[in-house]
Coordinates of C-alpha atoms and ligand atoms in Angstrom, one line a residue:
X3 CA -1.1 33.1 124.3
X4 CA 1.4 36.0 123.2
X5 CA 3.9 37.7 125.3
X6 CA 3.1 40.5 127.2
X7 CA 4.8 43.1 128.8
X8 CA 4.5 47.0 129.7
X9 CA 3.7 49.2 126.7
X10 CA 5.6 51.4 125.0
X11 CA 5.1 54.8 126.5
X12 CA 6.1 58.5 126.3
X13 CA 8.2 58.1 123.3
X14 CA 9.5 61.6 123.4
X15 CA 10.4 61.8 126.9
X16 CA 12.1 57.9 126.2
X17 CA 13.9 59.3 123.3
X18 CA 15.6 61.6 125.6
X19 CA 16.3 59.7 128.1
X20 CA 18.2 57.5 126.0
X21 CA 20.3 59.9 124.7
X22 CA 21.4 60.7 128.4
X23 CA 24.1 58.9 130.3
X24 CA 22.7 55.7 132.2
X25 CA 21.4 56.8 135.9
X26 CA 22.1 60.3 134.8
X27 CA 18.9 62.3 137.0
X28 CA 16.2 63.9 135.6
X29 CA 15.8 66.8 138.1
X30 CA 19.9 67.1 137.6
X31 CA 18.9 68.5 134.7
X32 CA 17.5 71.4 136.1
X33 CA 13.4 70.0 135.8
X34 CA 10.8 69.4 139.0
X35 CA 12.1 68.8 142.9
X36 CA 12.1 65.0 144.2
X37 CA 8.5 64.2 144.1
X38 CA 9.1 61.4 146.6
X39 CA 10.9 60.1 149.7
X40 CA 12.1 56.5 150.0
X41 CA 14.0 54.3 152.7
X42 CA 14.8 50.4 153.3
X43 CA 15.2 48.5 155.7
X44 CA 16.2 44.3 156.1
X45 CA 16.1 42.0 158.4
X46 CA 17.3 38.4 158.4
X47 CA 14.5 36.0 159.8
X48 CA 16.2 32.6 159.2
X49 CA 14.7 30.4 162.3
X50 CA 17.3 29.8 165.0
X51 CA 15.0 26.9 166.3
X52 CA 14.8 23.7 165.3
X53 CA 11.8 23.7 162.5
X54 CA 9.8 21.8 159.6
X55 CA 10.6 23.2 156.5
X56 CA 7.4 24.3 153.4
X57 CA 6.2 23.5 150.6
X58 CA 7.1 19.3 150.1
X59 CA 4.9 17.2 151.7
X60 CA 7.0 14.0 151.2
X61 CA 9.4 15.6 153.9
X62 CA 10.4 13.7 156.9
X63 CA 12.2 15.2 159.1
X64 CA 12.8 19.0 159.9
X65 CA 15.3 21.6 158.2
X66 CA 19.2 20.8 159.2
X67 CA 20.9 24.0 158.4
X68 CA 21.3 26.8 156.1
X69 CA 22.6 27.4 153.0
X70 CA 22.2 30.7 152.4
X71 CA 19.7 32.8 155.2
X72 CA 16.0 34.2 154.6
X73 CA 15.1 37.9 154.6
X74 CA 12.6 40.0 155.4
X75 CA 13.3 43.5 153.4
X76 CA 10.8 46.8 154.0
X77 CA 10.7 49.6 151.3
X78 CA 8.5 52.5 152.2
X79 CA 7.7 55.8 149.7
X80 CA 6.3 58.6 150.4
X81 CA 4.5 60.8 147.9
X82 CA 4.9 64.9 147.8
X83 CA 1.6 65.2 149.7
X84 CA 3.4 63.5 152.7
X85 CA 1.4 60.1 152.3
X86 CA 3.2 56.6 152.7
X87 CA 3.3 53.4 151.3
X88 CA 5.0 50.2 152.5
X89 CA 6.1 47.2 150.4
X90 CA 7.3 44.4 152.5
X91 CA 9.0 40.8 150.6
X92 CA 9.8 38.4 152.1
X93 CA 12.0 35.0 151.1
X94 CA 9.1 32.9 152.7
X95 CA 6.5 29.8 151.2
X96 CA 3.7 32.5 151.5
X97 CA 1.9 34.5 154.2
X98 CA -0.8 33.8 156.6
X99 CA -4.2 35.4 156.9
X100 CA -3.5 36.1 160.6
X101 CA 0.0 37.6 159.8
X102 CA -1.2 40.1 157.0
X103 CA -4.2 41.2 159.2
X104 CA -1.4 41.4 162.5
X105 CA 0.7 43.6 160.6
X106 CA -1.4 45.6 158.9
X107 CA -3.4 46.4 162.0
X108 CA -0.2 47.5 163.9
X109 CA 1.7 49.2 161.0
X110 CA -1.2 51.8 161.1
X111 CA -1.7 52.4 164.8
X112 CA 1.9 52.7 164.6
X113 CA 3.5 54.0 161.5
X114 CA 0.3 55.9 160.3
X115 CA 0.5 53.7 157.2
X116 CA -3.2 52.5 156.4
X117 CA -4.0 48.6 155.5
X118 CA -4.7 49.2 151.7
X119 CA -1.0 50.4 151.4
X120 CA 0.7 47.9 153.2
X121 CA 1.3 45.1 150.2
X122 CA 3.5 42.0 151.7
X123 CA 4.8 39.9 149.0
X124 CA 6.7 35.9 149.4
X125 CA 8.9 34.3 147.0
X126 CA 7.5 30.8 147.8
X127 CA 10.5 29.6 148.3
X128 CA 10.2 25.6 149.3
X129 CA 13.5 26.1 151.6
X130 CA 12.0 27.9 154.2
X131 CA 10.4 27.1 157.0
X132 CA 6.8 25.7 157.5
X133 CA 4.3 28.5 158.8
X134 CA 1.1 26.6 159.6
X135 CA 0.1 26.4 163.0
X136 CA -2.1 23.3 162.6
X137 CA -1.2 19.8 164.1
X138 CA -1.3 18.6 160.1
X139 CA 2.0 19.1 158.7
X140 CA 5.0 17.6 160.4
X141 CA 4.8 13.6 160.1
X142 CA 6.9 13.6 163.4
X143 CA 6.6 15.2 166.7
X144 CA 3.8 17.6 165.1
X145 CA 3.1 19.2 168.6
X146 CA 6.5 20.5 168.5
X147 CA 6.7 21.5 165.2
X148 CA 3.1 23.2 165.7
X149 CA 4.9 25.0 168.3
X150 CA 8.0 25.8 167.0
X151 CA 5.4 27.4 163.6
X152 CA 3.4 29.4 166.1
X153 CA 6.5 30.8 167.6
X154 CA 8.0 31.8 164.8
X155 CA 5.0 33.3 163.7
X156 CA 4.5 35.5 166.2
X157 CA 8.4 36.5 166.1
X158 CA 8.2 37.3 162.5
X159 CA 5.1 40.1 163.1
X160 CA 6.8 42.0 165.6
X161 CA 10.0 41.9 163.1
X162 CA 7.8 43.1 159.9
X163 CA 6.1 45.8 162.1
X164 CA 9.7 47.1 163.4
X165 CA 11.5 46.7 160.0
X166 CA 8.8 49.2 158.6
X167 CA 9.2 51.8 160.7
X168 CA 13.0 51.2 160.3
X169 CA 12.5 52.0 156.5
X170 CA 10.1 55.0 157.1
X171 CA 12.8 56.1 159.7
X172 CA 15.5 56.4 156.7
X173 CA 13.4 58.5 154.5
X174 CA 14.9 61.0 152.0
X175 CA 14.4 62.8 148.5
X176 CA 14.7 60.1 146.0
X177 CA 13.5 59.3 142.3
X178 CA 11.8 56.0 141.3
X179 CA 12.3 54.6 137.5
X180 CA 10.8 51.6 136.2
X181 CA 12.6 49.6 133.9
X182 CA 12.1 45.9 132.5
X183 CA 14.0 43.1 130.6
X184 CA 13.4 39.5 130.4
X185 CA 14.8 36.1 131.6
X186 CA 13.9 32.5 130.4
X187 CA 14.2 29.7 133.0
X188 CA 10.5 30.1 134.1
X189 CA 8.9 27.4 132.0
X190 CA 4.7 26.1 132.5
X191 CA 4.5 23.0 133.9
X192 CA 1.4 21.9 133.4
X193 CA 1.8 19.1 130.5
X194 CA -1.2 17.6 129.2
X195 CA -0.9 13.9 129.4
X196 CA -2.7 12.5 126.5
X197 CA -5.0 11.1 128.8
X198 CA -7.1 14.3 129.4
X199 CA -5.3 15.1 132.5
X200 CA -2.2 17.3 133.3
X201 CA 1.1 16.3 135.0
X202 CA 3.4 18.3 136.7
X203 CA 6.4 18.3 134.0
X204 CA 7.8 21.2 131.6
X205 CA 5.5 22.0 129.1
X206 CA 7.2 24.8 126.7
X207 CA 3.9 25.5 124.7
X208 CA 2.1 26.5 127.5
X209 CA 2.3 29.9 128.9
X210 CA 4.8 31.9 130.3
X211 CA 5.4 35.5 131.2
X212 CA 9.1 35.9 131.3
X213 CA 9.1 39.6 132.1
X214 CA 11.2 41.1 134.7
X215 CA 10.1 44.2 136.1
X216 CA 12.2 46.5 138.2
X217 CA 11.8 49.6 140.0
X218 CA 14.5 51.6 140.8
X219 CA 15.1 53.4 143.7
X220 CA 17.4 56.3 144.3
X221 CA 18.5 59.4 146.2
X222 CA 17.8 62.3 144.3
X223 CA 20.2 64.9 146.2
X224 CA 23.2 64.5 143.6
X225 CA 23.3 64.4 139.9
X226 CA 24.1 60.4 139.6
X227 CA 21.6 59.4 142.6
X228 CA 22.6 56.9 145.1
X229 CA 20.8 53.7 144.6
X230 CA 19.1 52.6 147.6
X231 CA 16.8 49.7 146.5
X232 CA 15.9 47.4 143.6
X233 CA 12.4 45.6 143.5
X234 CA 12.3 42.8 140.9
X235 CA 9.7 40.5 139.9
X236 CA 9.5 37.3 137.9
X237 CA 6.7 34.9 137.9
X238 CA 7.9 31.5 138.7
X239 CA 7.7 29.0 141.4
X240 CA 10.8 29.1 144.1
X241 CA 11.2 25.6 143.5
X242 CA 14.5 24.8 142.1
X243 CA 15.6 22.8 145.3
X244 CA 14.0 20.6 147.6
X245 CA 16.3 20.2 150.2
X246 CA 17.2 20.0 154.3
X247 CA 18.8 22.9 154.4
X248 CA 17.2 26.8 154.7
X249 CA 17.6 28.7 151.8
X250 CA 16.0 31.6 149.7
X251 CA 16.4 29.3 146.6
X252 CA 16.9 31.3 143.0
X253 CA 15.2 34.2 144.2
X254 CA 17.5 34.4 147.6
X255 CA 20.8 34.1 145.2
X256 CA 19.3 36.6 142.9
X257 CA 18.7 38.8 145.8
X258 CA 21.9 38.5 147.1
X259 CA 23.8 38.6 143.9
X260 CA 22.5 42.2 143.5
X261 CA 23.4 43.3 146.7
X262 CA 27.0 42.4 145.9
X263 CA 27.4 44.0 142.8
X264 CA 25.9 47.0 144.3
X265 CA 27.0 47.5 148.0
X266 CA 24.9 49.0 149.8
X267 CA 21.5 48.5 147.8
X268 CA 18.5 46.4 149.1
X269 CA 17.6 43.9 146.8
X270 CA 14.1 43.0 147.1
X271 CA 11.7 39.8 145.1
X272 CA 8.4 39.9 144.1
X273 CA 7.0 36.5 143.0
X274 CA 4.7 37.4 139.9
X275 CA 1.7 35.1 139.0
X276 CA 3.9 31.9 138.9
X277 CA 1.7 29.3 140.5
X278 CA 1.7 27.2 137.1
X279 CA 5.8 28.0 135.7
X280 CA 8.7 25.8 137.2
X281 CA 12.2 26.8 136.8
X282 CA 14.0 24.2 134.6
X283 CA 16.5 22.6 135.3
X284 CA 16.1 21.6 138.5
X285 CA 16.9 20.1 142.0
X286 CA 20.6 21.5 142.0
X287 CA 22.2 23.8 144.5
X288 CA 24.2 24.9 141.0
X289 CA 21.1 25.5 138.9
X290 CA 19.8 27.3 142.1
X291 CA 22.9 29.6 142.0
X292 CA 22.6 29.7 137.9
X293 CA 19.2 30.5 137.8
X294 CA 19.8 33.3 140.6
X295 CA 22.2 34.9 138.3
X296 CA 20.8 34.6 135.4
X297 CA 17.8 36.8 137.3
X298 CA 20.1 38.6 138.8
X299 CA 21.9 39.5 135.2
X300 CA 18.2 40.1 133.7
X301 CA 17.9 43.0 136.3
X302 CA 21.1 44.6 135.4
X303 CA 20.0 44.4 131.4
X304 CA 17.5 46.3 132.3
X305 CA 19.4 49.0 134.2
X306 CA 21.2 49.5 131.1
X307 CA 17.7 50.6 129.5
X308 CA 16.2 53.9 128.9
X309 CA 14.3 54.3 132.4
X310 CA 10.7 55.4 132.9
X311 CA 10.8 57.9 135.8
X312 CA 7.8 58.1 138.0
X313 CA 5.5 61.1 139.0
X314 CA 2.5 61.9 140.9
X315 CA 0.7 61.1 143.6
X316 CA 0.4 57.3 145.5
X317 CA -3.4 55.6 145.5
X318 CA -4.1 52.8 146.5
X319 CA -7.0 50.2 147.4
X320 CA -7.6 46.8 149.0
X321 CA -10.9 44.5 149.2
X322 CA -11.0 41.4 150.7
X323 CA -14.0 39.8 148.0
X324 CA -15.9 36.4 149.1
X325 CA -13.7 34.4 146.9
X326 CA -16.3 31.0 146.4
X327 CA -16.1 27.5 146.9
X328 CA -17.6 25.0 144.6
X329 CA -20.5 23.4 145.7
X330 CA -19.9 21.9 149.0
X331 CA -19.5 18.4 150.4
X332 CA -22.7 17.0 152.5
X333 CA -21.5 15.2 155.8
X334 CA -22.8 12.3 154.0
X335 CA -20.5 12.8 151.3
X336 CA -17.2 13.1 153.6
X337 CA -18.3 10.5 155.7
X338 CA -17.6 8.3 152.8
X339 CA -14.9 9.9 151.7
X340 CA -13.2 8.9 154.5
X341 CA -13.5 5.4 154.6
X342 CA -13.6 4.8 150.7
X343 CA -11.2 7.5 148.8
X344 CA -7.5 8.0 148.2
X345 CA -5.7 8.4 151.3
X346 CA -5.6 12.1 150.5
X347 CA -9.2 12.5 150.2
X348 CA -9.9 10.5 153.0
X349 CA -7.4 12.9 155.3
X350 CA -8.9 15.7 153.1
X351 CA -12.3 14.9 154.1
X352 CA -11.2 14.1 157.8
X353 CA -9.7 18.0 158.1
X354 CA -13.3 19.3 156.3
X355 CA -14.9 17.2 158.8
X356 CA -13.4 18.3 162.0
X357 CA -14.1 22.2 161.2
X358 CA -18.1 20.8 160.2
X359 CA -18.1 20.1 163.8
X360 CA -16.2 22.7 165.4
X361 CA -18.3 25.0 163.5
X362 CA -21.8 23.5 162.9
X363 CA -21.4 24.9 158.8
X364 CA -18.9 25.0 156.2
X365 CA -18.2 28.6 154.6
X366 CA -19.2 29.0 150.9
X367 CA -16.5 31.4 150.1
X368 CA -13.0 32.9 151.3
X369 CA -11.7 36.4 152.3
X370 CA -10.0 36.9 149.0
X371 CA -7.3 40.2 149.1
X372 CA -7.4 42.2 146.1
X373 CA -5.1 45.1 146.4
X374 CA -4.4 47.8 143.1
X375 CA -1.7 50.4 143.7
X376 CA -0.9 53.3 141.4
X377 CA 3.0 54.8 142.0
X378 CA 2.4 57.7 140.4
X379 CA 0.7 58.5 136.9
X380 CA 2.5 55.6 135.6
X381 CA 2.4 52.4 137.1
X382 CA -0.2 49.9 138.3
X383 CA 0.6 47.4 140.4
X384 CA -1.8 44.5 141.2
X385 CA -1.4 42.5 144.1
X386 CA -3.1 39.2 144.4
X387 CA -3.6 36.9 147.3
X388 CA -2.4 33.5 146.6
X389 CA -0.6 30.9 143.9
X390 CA -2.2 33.0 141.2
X391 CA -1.6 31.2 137.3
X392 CA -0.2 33.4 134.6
X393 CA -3.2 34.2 132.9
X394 CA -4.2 36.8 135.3
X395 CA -0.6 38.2 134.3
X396 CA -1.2 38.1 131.1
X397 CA -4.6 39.1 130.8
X398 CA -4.5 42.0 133.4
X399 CA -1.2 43.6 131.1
X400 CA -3.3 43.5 128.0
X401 CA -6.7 45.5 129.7
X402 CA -5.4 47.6 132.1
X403 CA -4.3 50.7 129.9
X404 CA -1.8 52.4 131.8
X405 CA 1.5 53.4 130.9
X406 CA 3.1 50.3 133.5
X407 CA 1.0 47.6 134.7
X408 CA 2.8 44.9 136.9
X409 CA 1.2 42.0 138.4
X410 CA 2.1 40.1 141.5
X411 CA 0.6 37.3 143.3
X412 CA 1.8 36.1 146.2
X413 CA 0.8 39.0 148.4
X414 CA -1.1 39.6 151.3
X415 CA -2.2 36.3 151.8
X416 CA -1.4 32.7 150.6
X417 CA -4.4 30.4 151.0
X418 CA -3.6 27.8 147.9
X419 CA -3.6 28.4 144.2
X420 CA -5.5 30.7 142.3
X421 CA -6.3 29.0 138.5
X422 CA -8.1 30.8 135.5
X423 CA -11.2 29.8 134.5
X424 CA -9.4 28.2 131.4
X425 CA -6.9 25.7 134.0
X426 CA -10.0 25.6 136.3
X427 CA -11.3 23.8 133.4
X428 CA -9.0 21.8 132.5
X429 CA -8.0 20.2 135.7
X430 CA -5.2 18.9 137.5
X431 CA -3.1 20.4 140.8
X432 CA -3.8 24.0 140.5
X433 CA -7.2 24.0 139.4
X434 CA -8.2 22.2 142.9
X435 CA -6.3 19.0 143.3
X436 CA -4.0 21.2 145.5
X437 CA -6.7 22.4 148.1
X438 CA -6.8 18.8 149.2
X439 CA -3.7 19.1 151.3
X440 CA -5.1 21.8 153.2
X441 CA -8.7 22.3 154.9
X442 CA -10.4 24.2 151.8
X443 CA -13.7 22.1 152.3
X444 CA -13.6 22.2 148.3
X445 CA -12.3 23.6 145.4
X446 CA -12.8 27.3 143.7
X447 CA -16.0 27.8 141.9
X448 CA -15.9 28.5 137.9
X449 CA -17.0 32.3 138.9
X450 CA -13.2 32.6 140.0
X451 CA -11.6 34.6 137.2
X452 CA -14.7 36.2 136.9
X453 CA -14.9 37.8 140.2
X454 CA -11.0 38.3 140.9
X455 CA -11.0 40.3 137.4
X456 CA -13.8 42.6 137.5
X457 CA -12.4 43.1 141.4
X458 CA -9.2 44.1 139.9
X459 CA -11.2 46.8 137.2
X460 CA -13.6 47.9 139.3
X461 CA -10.5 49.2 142.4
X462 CA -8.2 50.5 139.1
X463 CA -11.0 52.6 138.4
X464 CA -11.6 53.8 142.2
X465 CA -8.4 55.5 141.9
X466 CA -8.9 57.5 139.1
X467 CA -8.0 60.2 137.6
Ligands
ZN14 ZN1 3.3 26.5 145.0

């Protein structure tokens, strides 16, 4: 599959800008007031209790320090007719259902910020700490653990809620500019093993989306314009380490390498649709710290770039869709499962079975967030629950035909991995090995792409013109 990244648009006004200093202002010039209002906000949410850490099952005992702390970070824009949006990341394995629908529900009694512009974003990173509150996870002491989740949980709403209006507090005339470069350490990693199977290894034919997208954000009250925030993406499991201590992994250095070279800036990652790319090397604190700069220096290449300033009004829309399941396991079925399969489909089927009889029925499909957000005339941004592959990526930047289109997953809620129709097909951990470690009672249907897709199209074209 070929590259892709944001079109070419607006050659005139690019030419211009080119021929203009770097950062030099477009309403310095003399052209049309700040259309917008921005401020940020950060919070550090690395646990001060004891916890479990995410992402590696084979882990044995709980996290036993940091190494470099987690963040939550809040950017909220408002529009000239007055109307906000909020953007929260956060340097977490993902976000729970309960979480999303916590904060949403409170940022708009509070902050007047409605649910379908509220996007919350993770960088996955597998050095934080665990967030499930089921007695599943921990292989010792799991009441504690549970507790110690649920806890935390609960702490990090209240935080997210507060951090937003924080941002919305700081508000002032600013200008937003997109910009792009690329970086290459995000490689697929799903590598077909001759045997009609897939293995979890680099595979550098498969594909890739190596774009880093950045929007700039910036006071518009002198001519150079302060710069208050960057939001980055890069689609790309947070997966270089897999250790016993807290950290943000690549993204966290990249974050924080930002920040230093521009005091006083909020840094913020958003994981793109990296649920099949590794970064490669791995397993170092060093290559976490490499591959962190060399995301980091991928930002600033594309600071040196002509910008694409942004204009107009803020839309936005969110659906949850009934995401759904394959055809579902009989009681019959995960009877035997238990007794007779691997010992993860036996504790799979034991998890399935225990909410068959809490409930009486299994569901036949998932509260699936799709969210599309349109920053002015320029940009799309799609925001998709979950460990979404990087065909939707690449697929999404080739239909949608607007001037920017950037695609995260990640966001809004993390439930388990999100294939295409094409790795749904072939197999392996993302197309629905995966959901075995979790209480999924089965894997995706084939309709997935499917009904994501024509999700995606169908809330683009709500927001129209
Ligand atoms: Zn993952």
């Amino acid at each position: 599959m070929p590259l892709s990244h944001p079109r070419l648009w607006l050659p005139l006004l690019a030419a211009t800008l080119a021929a203009m200093p770097v950062g030099s202002s477009v309403q310095a010039q003399g052209a049309a007031p700040p259309s917008w209002k921005a401020g940020a906000a950060s919070a550090k949410i690395t646990p001060d209790t004891e916890m479990w850490m995410a992402g590696y099952a084979a882990r044995t005992k709980p996290a036993e320090g940091v190494e470099l702390d987690l963040y939550a970070k809040a950017l909220v824009i408002e529009d000239q007719a007055g109307t906000p949006w909020a953007l929260v990341t956060l340097d977490l394995i993902g976000i729970p259902r309960n979480v999303r629908l916590f904060v949403a529900e409170q940022v708009e009694k509070q902050h007047g910020i409605a649910p379908e512009r509220l996007v919350l974003n993770a960088s996955h990173t597998h050095s934080g700490p665990e967030l499930r509150t089921e007695r599943s996870f921990a292989t010792a002491d799991p009441a504690k653990y549970y507790d110690a989740a649920a806890a935390y949980t609960n702490k990090l709403q209240s935080t997210l809620v507060r951090l937003i209006g924080e941002a919305k507090a700081k508000l002032e005339p600013a200008k937003l500019d997109y910009c792009h470069a690329r970086c290459g350490f995000a490689m697929n990693r799903r590598r077909p093993n001759g045997k009609g199977g897939y293995n979890n290894a680099p595979n550098p034919e498969g594909p890739v989306d190596l774009s880093v997208p950045v929007l700039r954000v910036a006071t518009a009250n002198n001519a150079g314009g302060k710069e208050l925030a960057f939001i980055f993406g890069y689609s790309c499991h947070c997966t270089t380490l897999g250790h016993q201590r807290f950290s943000g992994d690549y993204a966290g250095y990249a974050q924080q390498y930002l920040q230093e070279a521009h005091p006083g800036v909020i840094s913020m990652f958003m994981n793109g649709c990296g649920g099949d790319q590794n970064p490669y090397p791995r397993n170092t604190m060093e290559l976490a710290q490499a591959h962190g700069r060399s995301l980091a220096t991928a930002v600033e290449a594309a600071l040196t770039t002509s910008f694409k300033p942004l204009s107009g009004k803020i839309r936005a829309a969110y659906r949850e869709i009934p995401l759904a399941y394959d055809t579902l396991p009989t009681r019959e079925q995960l009877e035997a499962q238990t007794k007779s399969g691997t010992k993860l489909d036996a504790d799979h089927a034991t998890r399935v079975l225990s909410r068959l009889n809490e409930t009486g029925s299994l569901p036949t499909d998932y509260p699936y967030p799709v969210q599309v957000t349109r920053l002015g005339d320029q940009l799309t941004w799609v925001t998709l629950g979950g460990e979404v592959v990087v065909d939707y990526a690449l697929r999404l930047k080739q239909e949608i035909k607007d001037p920017i289109v950037w695609v995260s997953g990640y966001s809004n809620d993390v439930m388990t991995y999100i294939p295409s129709l094409r790795v749904w097909k072939e197999g392996g951990y993302e197309a629905g090995e995966a959901m075995k470690w979790g209480t999924h009672p089965t894997r995706w249907s084939e309709r997935i792409e499917e009904q994501i897709i024509a999700t995606v199209h169908e809330l683009r074209r709500s927001l129209n013109p």
